[in-house]
């Protein structure tokens, strides 16, 4: 994600921060495989779904239950700030839950659903969960939203929680940052939408033929986002054999060419610097996706506001598009626990954004990063948070500076220390090593040490932990 406040940081920083194609899914035995049949009812702001998930048991201690995130329930009784409160609430209701063909009693608490297994499963076995769901879309929701003739489906289906050596990750929602952590999965989704609606998704999208269901497939992604719309038009293009589609609505025409160009050149730039984007398509959907959010990343689909405010007035939101695009590398392909270590994807993404703006757009913000880094030293003294904390530790007012900006400044300092080529090589090696996996801060530091051929632990400890 990019906060609105950070997207325009160049202008406001000093004033506003007084602190401030792969193998077929059928053969996959390592990843969850979601099959969904989705019907959209625009008159009711409702989505009905049937979902089967086949889950390989990968943990040594087996499985006794499953946990799913039901994020839309956060919009039922909004517990956070008034400014982001939906004008119409939303929720998701799950029914007919079966595991391996047997009905089971699920239990739901806020955004977490527990599904017991009829019998425990061991490593190497498969579990098949089936369920129906009804999603009532909020109006004015954050990320998950509907307006005019468009539905933004984000974190919208029952999403399997991650179980790793730390156990189940069933962290609650929060409005700070992106409180989502999911694993690589395969998807097969069939959409039934009324005539005239298009479906823009994580998968390589197909033009809607009238009255025909739209069948989409995507392997090796962490999430499956979709925009169902009658409002959007598209400008298509290609960069490095990746289809780059920019979606916009009436009134955004003046920025379409510039943002489409930025997305294409960003794709080429990051491919060259970090390693190839592994999918066939990226969709950039322009528009507001929630209070305070300038842009948001999903696999194969990003959102961005069309314009940002600068000291020279409004201009096309190139840096937001480029930021969300860079998340395809940091978050999308190389995953991390975004709740526990948000700096890892946001910091590397913010560095990638600044690096692109510096190299391709001639906007050198290194002095600003240095000033911002000094400011974070004061914040550490005043608030007591470092740059490597879980989401819940950060007051909103310091989150962007600590988690986005300071790590970006750190990467520039690393360039001064070991040279630009080495830093790019670290990122390449990190991408290559953790592609389609989950990486941690420690993994990143180990890669850096190896590539730089020196122990950088104290460098990272100073920047991330203020030690
Ligand atoms: Zn971000």
GROMACS .gro file of C-alpha atoms and ligand atoms in nm:
model
  468
    1UNK     CA    1   0.000   0.000   0.000
    2UNK     CA    2   0.101   0.359  -0.033
    3UNK     CA    3  -0.055   0.605   0.206
    4UNK     CA    4  -0.177   0.923   0.048
    5UNK     CA    5   0.039   1.115   0.292
    6UNK     CA    6   0.352   0.929   0.183
    7UNK     CA    7   0.272   0.956  -0.188
    8UNK     CA    8   0.295   1.330  -0.156
    9UNK     CA    9   0.574   1.325   0.095
   10UNK     CA   10   0.806   1.535  -0.114
   11UNK     CA   11   0.578   1.828  -0.046
   12UNK     CA   12   0.435   1.763   0.293
   13UNK     CA   13   0.701   1.579   0.481
   14UNK     CA   14   0.841   1.876   0.667
   15UNK     CA   15   0.501   2.018   0.756
   16UNK     CA   16   0.290   1.715   0.824
   17UNK     CA   17   0.530   1.507   1.024
   18UNK     CA   18   0.594   1.707   1.332
   19UNK     CA   19   0.721   1.367   1.395
   20UNK     CA   20   0.595   1.230   1.092
   21UNK     CA   21   0.326  -2.003  -1.670
   22UNK     CA   22   0.383  -2.266  -1.461
   23UNK     CA   23   0.271  -2.629  -1.425
   24UNK     CA   24  -0.102  -2.697  -1.419
   25UNK     CA   25  -0.290  -2.651  -1.095
   26UNK     CA   26  -0.407  -3.013  -1.113
   27UNK     CA   27  -0.056  -3.141  -1.061
   28UNK     CA   28   0.026  -2.905  -0.778
   29UNK     CA   29   0.074  -3.072  -0.445
   30UNK     CA   30   0.247  -2.796  -0.255
   31UNK     CA   31   0.001  -2.509  -0.269
   32UNK     CA   32  -0.361  -2.458  -0.173
   33UNK     CA   33  -0.585  -2.475  -0.478
   34UNK     CA   34  -0.897  -2.255  -0.470
   35UNK     CA   35  -1.186  -2.324  -0.705
   36UNK     CA   36  -1.459  -2.061  -0.689
   37UNK     CA   37  -1.784  -1.999  -0.868
   38UNK     CA   38  -1.889  -1.639  -0.822
   39UNK     CA   39  -2.214  -1.458  -0.904
   40UNK     CA   40  -2.231  -1.081  -0.881
   41UNK     CA   41  -2.564  -0.908  -0.812
   42UNK     CA   42  -2.504  -0.535  -0.860
   43UNK     CA   43  -2.856  -0.431  -0.753
   44UNK     CA   44  -2.798  -0.587  -0.413
   45UNK     CA   45  -2.426  -0.497  -0.384
   46UNK     CA   46  -2.382  -0.868  -0.331
   47UNK     CA   47  -2.152  -1.148  -0.438
   48UNK     CA   48  -2.242  -1.512  -0.393
   49UNK     CA   49  -1.973  -1.772  -0.400
   50UNK     CA   50  -1.915  -2.144  -0.388
   51UNK     CA   51  -1.563  -2.232  -0.292
   52UNK     CA   52  -1.356  -2.550  -0.275
   53UNK     CA   53  -1.006  -2.536  -0.141
   54UNK     CA   54  -0.772  -2.829  -0.162
   55UNK     CA   55  -0.498  -2.789   0.093
   56UNK     CA   56  -0.180  -2.994   0.113
   57UNK     CA   57  -0.076  -3.059   0.471
   58UNK     CA   58   0.282  -2.934   0.489
   59UNK     CA   59   0.348  -2.892   0.860
   60UNK     CA   60   0.529  -3.170   1.041
   61UNK     CA   61   0.274  -3.177   1.324
   62UNK     CA   62  -0.016  -3.223   1.078
   63UNK     CA   63  -0.350  -3.044   1.089
   64UNK     CA   64  -0.647  -3.061   1.325
   65UNK     CA   65  -0.829  -2.755   1.206
   66UNK     CA   66  -0.823  -2.483   0.944
   67UNK     CA   67  -0.846  -2.109   0.989
   68UNK     CA   68  -0.977  -1.866   0.733
   69UNK     CA   69  -0.971  -1.487   0.733
   70UNK     CA   70  -1.311  -1.329   0.673
   71UNK     CA   71  -1.183  -0.975   0.623
   72UNK     CA   72  -1.512  -0.829   0.494
   73UNK     CA   73  -1.654  -0.869   0.846
   74UNK     CA   74  -1.444  -0.576   0.956
   75UNK     CA   75  -1.696  -0.355   0.773
   76UNK     CA   76  -1.993  -0.488   0.968
   77UNK     CA   77  -1.933  -0.286   1.282
   78UNK     CA   78  -1.651  -0.047   1.209
   79UNK     CA   79  -1.430  -0.020   1.520
   80UNK     CA   80  -1.178   0.227   1.380
   81UNK     CA   81  -1.166   0.595   1.289
   82UNK     CA   82  -1.484   0.770   1.176
   83UNK     CA   83  -1.308   0.908   0.867
   84UNK     CA   84  -1.279   0.557   0.716
   85UNK     CA   85  -1.619   0.431   0.828
   86UNK     CA   86  -1.819   0.283   0.539
   87UNK     CA   87  -2.142   0.464   0.455
   88UNK     CA   88  -2.304   0.123   0.419
   89UNK     CA   89  -2.168  -0.174   0.616
   90UNK     CA   90  -2.055  -0.499   0.460
   91UNK     CA   91  -1.998  -0.856   0.574
   92UNK     CA   92  -1.936  -1.211   0.464
   93UNK     CA   93  -2.148  -1.506   0.574
   94UNK     CA   94  -2.024  -1.858   0.527
   95UNK     CA   95  -2.251  -2.162   0.518
   96UNK     CA   96  -2.256  -2.532   0.420
   97UNK     CA   97  -1.903  -2.594   0.538
   98UNK     CA   98  -1.777  -2.943   0.462
   99UNK     CA   99  -1.437  -3.101   0.500
  100UNK     CA  100  -1.359  -3.405   0.289
  101UNK     CA  101  -1.730  -3.435   0.215
  102UNK     CA  102  -1.842  -3.427   0.581
  103UNK     CA  103  -2.041  -3.137   0.729
  104UNK     CA  104  -1.856  -2.961   1.009
  105UNK     CA  105  -1.944  -2.683   1.255
  106UNK     CA  106  -1.742  -2.374   1.186
  107UNK     CA  107  -1.705  -2.096   1.439
  108UNK     CA  108  -1.661  -1.731   1.349
  109UNK     CA  109  -1.520  -1.453   1.562
  110UNK     CA  110  -1.489  -1.116   1.388
  111UNK     CA  111  -1.264  -1.177   1.089
  112UNK     CA  112  -1.149  -1.528   1.182
  113UNK     CA  113  -1.328  -1.853   1.102
  114UNK     CA  114  -1.220  -2.182   1.254
  115UNK     CA  115  -1.309  -2.502   1.069
  116UNK     CA  116  -1.244  -2.827   1.257
  117UNK     CA  117  -1.135  -3.132   1.060
  118UNK     CA  118  -1.345  -3.450   1.104
  119UNK     CA  119  -1.016  -3.631   1.167
  120UNK     CA  120  -0.659  -3.512   1.205
  121UNK     CA  121  -0.439  -3.514   0.897
  122UNK     CA  122  -0.070  -3.584   0.868
  123UNK     CA  123   0.197  -3.419   0.662
  124UNK     CA  124   0.168  -3.513   0.296
  125UNK     CA  125  -0.210  -3.565   0.303
  126UNK     CA  126  -0.467  -3.340   0.137
  127UNK     CA  127  -0.766  -3.167   0.297
  128UNK     CA  128  -1.058  -3.053   0.089
  129UNK     CA  129  -1.278  -2.779   0.234
  130UNK     CA  130  -1.601  -2.669   0.068
  131UNK     CA  131  -1.823  -2.378   0.158
  132UNK     CA  132  -2.074  -2.129   0.027
  133UNK     CA  133  -2.048  -1.761   0.103
  134UNK     CA  134  -2.253  -1.447   0.064
  135UNK     CA  135  -2.058  -1.123   0.055
  136UNK     CA  136  -2.245  -0.799   0.114
  137UNK     CA  137  -2.025  -0.527  -0.025
  138UNK     CA  138  -1.975  -0.215   0.185
  139UNK     CA  139  -2.006   0.128   0.032
  140UNK     CA  140  -1.714   0.351   0.118
  141UNK     CA  141  -1.512   0.054   0.242
  142UNK     CA  142  -1.133   0.050   0.254
  143UNK     CA  143  -1.002  -0.159  -0.040
  144UNK     CA  144  -1.325  -0.365  -0.051
  145UNK     CA  145  -1.573  -0.125  -0.194
  146UNK     CA  146  -1.842  -0.053  -0.445
  147UNK     CA  147  -1.930   0.270  -0.617
  148UNK     CA  148  -2.126   0.359  -0.929
  149UNK     CA  149  -2.116   0.047  -1.147
  150UNK     CA  150  -1.792  -0.090  -1.006
  151UNK     CA  151  -1.717  -0.343  -0.733
  152UNK     CA  152  -1.365  -0.363  -0.593
  153UNK     CA  153  -1.318  -0.716  -0.460
  154UNK     CA  154  -1.019  -0.713  -0.227
  155UNK     CA  155  -0.962  -0.973   0.049
  156UNK     CA  156  -1.317  -1.073  -0.037
  157UNK     CA  157  -1.340  -1.453  -0.012
  158UNK     CA  158  -1.259  -1.680   0.284
  159UNK     CA  159  -0.879  -1.667   0.274
  160UNK     CA  160  -0.687  -1.956   0.423
  161UNK     CA  161  -0.464  -1.836   0.706
  162UNK     CA  162  -0.096  -1.929   0.704
  163UNK     CA  163   0.031  -2.202   0.932
  164UNK     CA  164   0.407  -2.216   0.961
  165UNK     CA  165   0.660  -2.312   1.226
  166UNK     CA  166   0.526  -2.031   1.445
  167UNK     CA  167   0.176  -2.182   1.425
  168UNK     CA  168  -0.139  -2.030   1.278
  169UNK     CA  169  -0.126  -1.662   1.182
  170UNK     CA  170  -0.469  -1.536   1.272
  171UNK     CA  171  -0.382  -1.176   1.347
  172UNK     CA  172  -0.670  -0.931   1.365
  173UNK     CA  173  -0.735  -0.657   1.112
  174UNK     CA  174  -0.596  -0.311   1.170
  175UNK     CA  175  -0.622   0.011   0.975
  176UNK     CA  176  -0.245   0.070   0.991
  177UNK     CA  177  -0.068  -0.075   0.688
  178UNK     CA  178  -0.171  -0.395   0.512
  179UNK     CA  179  -0.268  -0.651   0.779
  180UNK     CA  180  -0.262  -0.945   0.536
  181UNK     CA  181  -0.045  -1.254   0.520
  182UNK     CA  182  -0.122  -1.532   0.276
  183UNK     CA  183   0.063  -1.809   0.097
  184UNK     CA  184   0.122  -1.896  -0.267
  185UNK     CA  185  -0.190  -2.060  -0.405
  186UNK     CA  186  -0.352  -2.160  -0.732
  187UNK     CA  187  -0.691  -2.028  -0.840
  188UNK     CA  188  -0.962  -2.127  -1.081
  189UNK     CA  189  -1.246  -1.876  -1.069
  190UNK     CA  190  -1.567  -1.861  -1.270
  191UNK     CA  191  -1.751  -1.529  -1.267
  192UNK     CA  192  -2.117  -1.486  -1.355
  193UNK     CA  193  -2.179  -1.116  -1.408
  194UNK     CA  194  -2.467  -0.929  -1.572
  195UNK     CA  195  -2.433  -0.839  -1.937
  196UNK     CA  196  -2.210  -0.538  -1.998
  197UNK     CA  197  -1.981  -0.594  -1.698
  198UNK     CA  198  -1.610  -0.657  -1.737
  199UNK     CA  199  -1.398  -0.848  -1.489
  200UNK     CA  200  -1.042  -0.727  -1.424
  201UNK     CA  201  -0.841  -0.965  -1.206
  202UNK     CA  202  -0.515  -1.109  -1.083
  203UNK     CA  203  -0.534  -1.362  -1.366
  204UNK     CA  204  -0.474  -1.297  -1.733
  205UNK     CA  205  -0.816  -1.160  -1.813
  206UNK     CA  206  -1.037  -1.256  -2.100
  207UNK     CA  207  -1.282  -1.019  -2.267
  208UNK     CA  208  -1.634  -1.093  -2.148
  209UNK     CA  209  -1.853  -1.258  -2.408
  210UNK     CA  210  -2.215  -1.168  -2.351
  211UNK     CA  211  -2.401  -1.397  -2.110
  212UNK     CA  212  -2.112  -1.641  -2.088
  213UNK     CA  213  -1.948  -1.711  -1.756
  214UNK     CA  214  -1.590  -1.584  -1.740
  215UNK     CA  215  -1.341  -1.858  -1.651
  216UNK     CA  216  -1.005  -1.754  -1.518
  217UNK     CA  217  -0.704  -1.943  -1.392
  218UNK     CA  218  -0.392  -1.828  -1.218
  219UNK     CA  219  -0.124  -2.032  -1.050
  220UNK     CA  220   0.133  -1.920  -0.793
  221UNK     CA  221  -0.022  -1.606  -0.649
  222UNK     CA  222  -0.088  -1.503  -0.288
  223UNK     CA  223  -0.430  -1.358  -0.342
  224UNK     CA  224  -0.694  -1.316  -0.611
  225UNK     CA  225  -0.829  -0.964  -0.652
  226UNK     CA  226  -1.103  -0.862  -0.892
  227UNK     CA  227  -1.273  -0.548  -1.016
  228UNK     CA  228  -1.617  -0.598  -1.171
  229UNK     CA  229  -1.718  -0.292  -1.364
  230UNK     CA  230  -1.923  -0.117  -1.626
  231UNK     CA  231  -1.744   0.213  -1.573
  232UNK     CA  232  -1.387   0.140  -1.678
  233UNK     CA  233  -1.215   0.174  -2.014
  234UNK     CA  234  -0.876   0.031  -2.089
  235UNK     CA  235  -0.554   0.133  -2.259
  236UNK     CA  236  -0.358  -0.179  -2.346
  237UNK     CA  237   0.009  -0.218  -2.413
  238UNK     CA  238   0.307  -0.441  -2.360
  239UNK     CA  239   0.648  -0.424  -2.195
  240UNK     CA  240   0.899  -0.710  -2.204
  241UNK     CA  241   0.623  -0.941  -2.332
  242UNK     CA  242   0.402  -0.862  -2.032
  243UNK     CA  243   0.059  -0.720  -2.109
  244UNK     CA  244   0.027  -0.385  -1.931
  245UNK     CA  245  -0.334  -0.266  -1.906
  246UNK     CA  246  -0.428   0.071  -1.762
  247UNK     CA  247  -0.794   0.100  -1.657
  248UNK     CA  248  -0.956   0.441  -1.611
  249UNK     CA  249  -1.290   0.615  -1.591
  250UNK     CA  250  -1.422   0.929  -1.754
  251UNK     CA  251  -1.234   1.239  -1.644
  252UNK     CA  252  -0.898   1.065  -1.599
  253UNK     CA  253  -0.799   1.089  -1.967
  254UNK     CA  254  -0.532   1.357  -1.916
  255UNK     CA  255  -0.309   1.123  -1.709
  256UNK     CA  256  -0.372   0.795  -1.891
  257UNK     CA  257  -0.080   0.809  -2.134
  258UNK     CA  258   0.171   0.921  -1.873
  259UNK     CA  259   0.071   0.659  -1.617
  260UNK     CA  260   0.056   0.384  -1.879
  261UNK     CA  261   0.404   0.481  -1.991
  262UNK     CA  262   0.525   0.479  -1.628
  263UNK     CA  263   0.384   0.130  -1.574
  264UNK     CA  264   0.548  -0.001  -1.891
  265UNK     CA  265   0.883   0.157  -1.819
  266UNK     CA  266   0.864   0.046  -1.454
  267UNK     CA  267   0.803  -0.310  -1.569
  268UNK     CA  268   1.110  -0.300  -1.792
  269UNK     CA  269   1.322  -0.127  -1.526
  270UNK     CA  270   1.238  -0.369  -1.243
  271UNK     CA  271   1.267  -0.671  -1.474
  272UNK     CA  272   1.615  -0.563  -1.562
  273UNK     CA  273   1.723  -0.467  -1.210
  274UNK     CA  274   1.558  -0.736  -0.995
  275UNK     CA  275   1.461  -1.026  -1.220
  276UNK     CA  276   1.167  -1.106  -1.441
  277UNK     CA  277   0.804  -1.057  -1.349
  278UNK     CA  278   0.674  -1.413  -1.376
  279UNK     CA  279   0.316  -1.350  -1.494
  280UNK     CA  280   0.169  -1.261  -1.831
  281UNK     CA  281  -0.024  -0.950  -1.736
  282UNK     CA  282  -0.046  -0.657  -1.498
  283UNK     CA  283  -0.359  -0.445  -1.456
  284UNK     CA  284  -0.336  -0.091  -1.322
  285UNK     CA  285  -0.677   0.029  -1.205
  286UNK     CA  286  -0.700   0.402  -1.141
  287UNK     CA  287  -0.929   0.530  -0.869
  288UNK     CA  288  -0.983   0.578  -0.498
  289UNK     CA  289  -0.970   0.256  -0.300
  290UNK     CA  290  -1.026   0.379   0.048
  291UNK     CA  291  -0.964   0.658   0.292
  292UNK     CA  292  -0.598   0.761   0.303
  293UNK     CA  293  -0.491   0.504   0.046
  294UNK     CA  294  -0.311   0.633  -0.263
  295UNK     CA  295  -0.254   0.289  -0.409
  296UNK     CA  296  -0.273  -0.079  -0.326
  297UNK     CA  297  -0.102  -0.391  -0.448
  298UNK     CA  298  -0.248  -0.729  -0.529
  299UNK     CA  299  -0.087  -1.000  -0.739
  300UNK     CA  300  -0.120  -0.900  -1.105
  301UNK     CA  301  -0.344  -0.603  -1.020
  302UNK     CA  302  -0.265  -0.269  -0.862
  303UNK     CA  303  -0.470   0.038  -0.786
  304UNK     CA  304  -0.356   0.400  -0.784
  305UNK     CA  305  -0.508   0.741  -0.753
  306UNK     CA  306  -0.472   0.925  -1.085
  307UNK     CA  307  -0.318   1.249  -0.952
  308UNK     CA  308  -0.104   1.356  -0.659
  309UNK     CA  309  -0.055   1.700  -0.509
  310UNK     CA  310   0.294   1.847  -0.537
  311UNK     CA  311   0.443   2.186  -0.464
  312UNK     CA  312   0.397   2.265  -0.834
  313UNK     CA  313   0.031   2.167  -0.825
  314UNK     CA  314  -0.133   1.841  -0.925
  315UNK     CA  315   0.041   1.593  -1.147
  316UNK     CA  316   0.004   1.234  -1.266
  317UNK     CA  317   0.066   0.988  -0.981
  318UNK     CA  318   0.368   0.825  -1.145
  319UNK     CA  319   0.537   0.744  -0.815
  320UNK     CA  320   0.223   0.573  -0.681
  321UNK     CA  321   0.191   0.351  -0.989
  322UNK     CA  322   0.561   0.268  -0.971
  323UNK     CA  323   0.542   0.196  -0.597
  324UNK     CA  324   0.253  -0.048  -0.637
  325UNK     CA  325   0.422  -0.204  -0.938
  326UNK     CA  326   0.740  -0.264  -0.736
  327UNK     CA  327   0.526  -0.453  -0.484
  328UNK     CA  328   0.486  -0.722  -0.750
  329UNK     CA  329   0.850  -0.809  -0.670
  330UNK     CA  330   0.836  -0.730  -0.296
  331UNK     CA  331   0.515  -0.883  -0.156
  332UNK     CA  332   0.379  -1.047  -0.473
  333UNK     CA  333   0.657  -1.281  -0.581
  334UNK     CA  334   0.882  -1.261  -0.274
  335UNK     CA  335   0.638  -1.281   0.013
  336UNK     CA  336   0.681  -1.179   0.374
  337UNK     CA  337   0.465  -1.161   0.682
  338UNK     CA  338   0.327  -0.812   0.625
  339UNK     CA  339   0.182  -0.802   0.975
  340UNK     CA  340   0.499  -0.902   1.158
  341UNK     CA  341   0.763  -0.738   0.937
  342UNK     CA  342   0.590  -0.471   0.731
  343UNK     CA  343   0.919  -0.287   0.661
  344UNK     CA  344   1.045  -0.578   0.451
  345UNK     CA  345   0.806  -0.529   0.160
  346UNK     CA  346   0.726  -0.161   0.216
  347UNK     CA  347   1.086  -0.053   0.270
  348UNK     CA  348   1.221  -0.237  -0.034
  349UNK     CA  349   0.925  -0.116  -0.239
  350UNK     CA  350   0.975   0.245  -0.133
  351UNK     CA  351   1.343   0.217  -0.217
  352UNK     CA  352   1.249   0.070  -0.559
  353UNK     CA  353   1.008   0.359  -0.614
  354UNK     CA  354   1.268   0.625  -0.523
  355UNK     CA  355   1.531   0.443  -0.726
  356UNK     CA  356   1.307   0.440  -1.034
  357UNK     CA  357   1.214   0.807  -0.989
  358UNK     CA  358   1.583   0.888  -0.951
  359UNK     CA  359   1.710   0.686  -1.248
  360UNK     CA  360   1.420   0.717  -1.492
  361UNK     CA  361   1.253   1.045  -1.396
  362UNK     CA  362   1.555   1.242  -1.280
  363UNK     CA  363   1.406   1.309  -0.938
  364UNK     CA  364   1.682   1.280  -0.685
  365UNK     CA  365   1.538   1.277  -0.333
  366UNK     CA  366   1.846   1.156  -0.149
  367UNK     CA  367   1.874   1.472   0.061
  368UNK     CA  368   1.513   1.443   0.160
  369UNK     CA  369   1.565   1.080   0.260
  370UNK     CA  370   1.856   1.184   0.477
  371UNK     CA  371   1.649   1.449   0.652
  372UNK     CA  372   1.365   1.203   0.699
  373UNK     CA  373   1.606   0.948   0.844
  374UNK     CA  374   1.719   1.207   1.103
  375UNK     CA  375   1.355   1.266   1.190
  376UNK     CA  376   1.309   0.891   1.251
  377UNK     CA  377   1.593   0.900   1.505
  378UNK     CA  378   1.389   1.155   1.700
  379UNK     CA  379   1.072   0.949   1.662
  380UNK     CA  380   1.253   0.649   1.804
  381UNK     CA  381   1.349   0.859   2.106
  382UNK     CA  382   1.001   1.006   2.147
  383UNK     CA  383   0.775   0.712   2.062
  384UNK     CA  384   1.004   0.415   2.118
  385UNK     CA  385   0.927   0.229   1.795
  386UNK     CA  386   1.193   0.099   1.558
  387UNK     CA  387   1.159   0.027   1.186
  388UNK     CA  388   1.120  -0.347   1.234
  389UNK     CA  389   0.809  -0.383   1.450
  390UNK     CA  390   0.479  -0.557   1.382
  391UNK     CA  391   0.200  -0.335   1.244
  392UNK     CA  392   0.017  -0.299   1.573
  393UNK     CA  393   0.306  -0.114   1.737
  394UNK     CA  394   0.288   0.190   1.512
  395UNK     CA  395   0.078   0.498   1.566
  396UNK     CA  396  -0.053   0.594   1.219
  397UNK     CA  397   0.132   0.925   1.234
  398UNK     CA  398   0.478   0.762   1.235
  399UNK     CA  399   0.412   0.441   1.038
  400UNK     CA  400   0.507   0.579   0.695
  401UNK     CA  401   0.829   0.738   0.809
  402UNK     CA  402   0.949   0.440   1.013
  403UNK     CA  403   0.841   0.156   0.783
  404UNK     CA  404   0.866   0.310   0.435
  405UNK     CA  405   1.103   0.601   0.442
  406UNK     CA  406   1.376   0.500   0.686
  407UNK     CA  407   1.437   0.160   0.520
  408UNK     CA  408   1.449   0.338   0.181
  409UNK     CA  409   1.709   0.576   0.327
  410UNK     CA  410   1.893   0.269   0.458
  411UNK     CA  411   1.916   0.122   0.109
  412UNK     CA  412   2.059   0.449  -0.022
  413UNK     CA  413   2.310   0.449   0.263
  414UNK     CA  414   2.399   0.093   0.167
  415UNK     CA  415   2.470   0.221  -0.186
  416UNK     CA  416   2.712   0.473  -0.034
  417UNK     CA  417   2.874   0.196   0.166
  418UNK     CA  418   2.909  -0.089  -0.086
  419UNK     CA  419   2.813   0.065  -0.421
  420UNK     CA  420   2.503   0.067  -0.638
  421UNK     CA  421   2.589  -0.247  -0.831
  422UNK     CA  422   2.620  -0.453  -0.514
  423UNK     CA  423   2.290  -0.325  -0.377
  424UNK     CA  424   2.111  -0.414  -0.699
  425UNK     CA  425   2.281  -0.752  -0.689
  426UNK     CA  426   2.155  -0.806  -0.333
  427UNK     CA  427   1.800  -0.738  -0.447
  428UNK     CA  428   1.842  -0.967  -0.749
  429UNK     CA  429   1.977  -1.245  -0.534
  430UNK     CA  430   1.702  -1.196  -0.273
  431UNK     CA  431   1.439  -1.210  -0.550
  432UNK     CA  432   1.590  -1.517  -0.706
  433UNK     CA  433   1.629  -1.702  -0.376
  434UNK     CA  434   1.287  -1.626  -0.228
  435UNK     CA  435   1.075  -1.619  -0.545
  436UNK     CA  436   0.732  -1.771  -0.464
  437UNK     CA  437   0.838  -1.815  -0.100
  438UNK     CA  438   0.821  -1.626   0.227
  439UNK     CA  439   1.130  -1.432   0.334
  440UNK     CA  440   1.218  -1.276   0.669
  441UNK     CA  441   1.436  -0.984   0.774
  442UNK     CA  442   1.705  -1.234   0.870
  443UNK     CA  443   1.688  -1.398   0.525
  444UNK     CA  444   1.736  -1.059   0.363
  445UNK     CA  445   2.035  -0.973   0.582
  446UNK     CA  446   2.197  -1.310   0.511
  447UNK     CA  447   2.164  -1.253   0.136
  448UNK     CA  448   2.311  -0.903   0.177
  449UNK     CA  449   2.607  -1.035   0.377
  450UNK     CA  450   2.675  -1.302   0.118
  451UNK     CA  451   2.655  -1.072  -0.184
  452UNK     CA  452   2.854  -0.793  -0.018
  453UNK     CA  453   3.100  -1.050   0.116
  454UNK     CA  454   3.106  -0.878   0.453
  455UNK     CA  455   2.908  -0.883   0.775
  456UNK     CA  456   2.648  -0.606   0.746
  457UNK     CA  457   2.458  -0.708   1.060
  458UNK     CA  458   2.555  -0.398   1.256
  459UNK     CA  459   2.464  -0.176   0.959
  460UNK     CA  460   2.113  -0.326   0.948
  461UNK     CA  461   2.084  -0.328   1.329
  462UNK     CA  462   2.154   0.046   1.335
  463UNK     CA  463   1.904   0.126   1.062
  464UNK     CA  464   1.626  -0.116   1.153
  465UNK     CA  465   1.663  -0.154   1.528
  466UNK     CA  466   1.840   0.174   1.619
  467UNK     CA  467   2.119  -0.022   1.787
  468LIG    ZN1  468   0.348  -0.012  -0.037
   0.00000   0.00000   0.00000
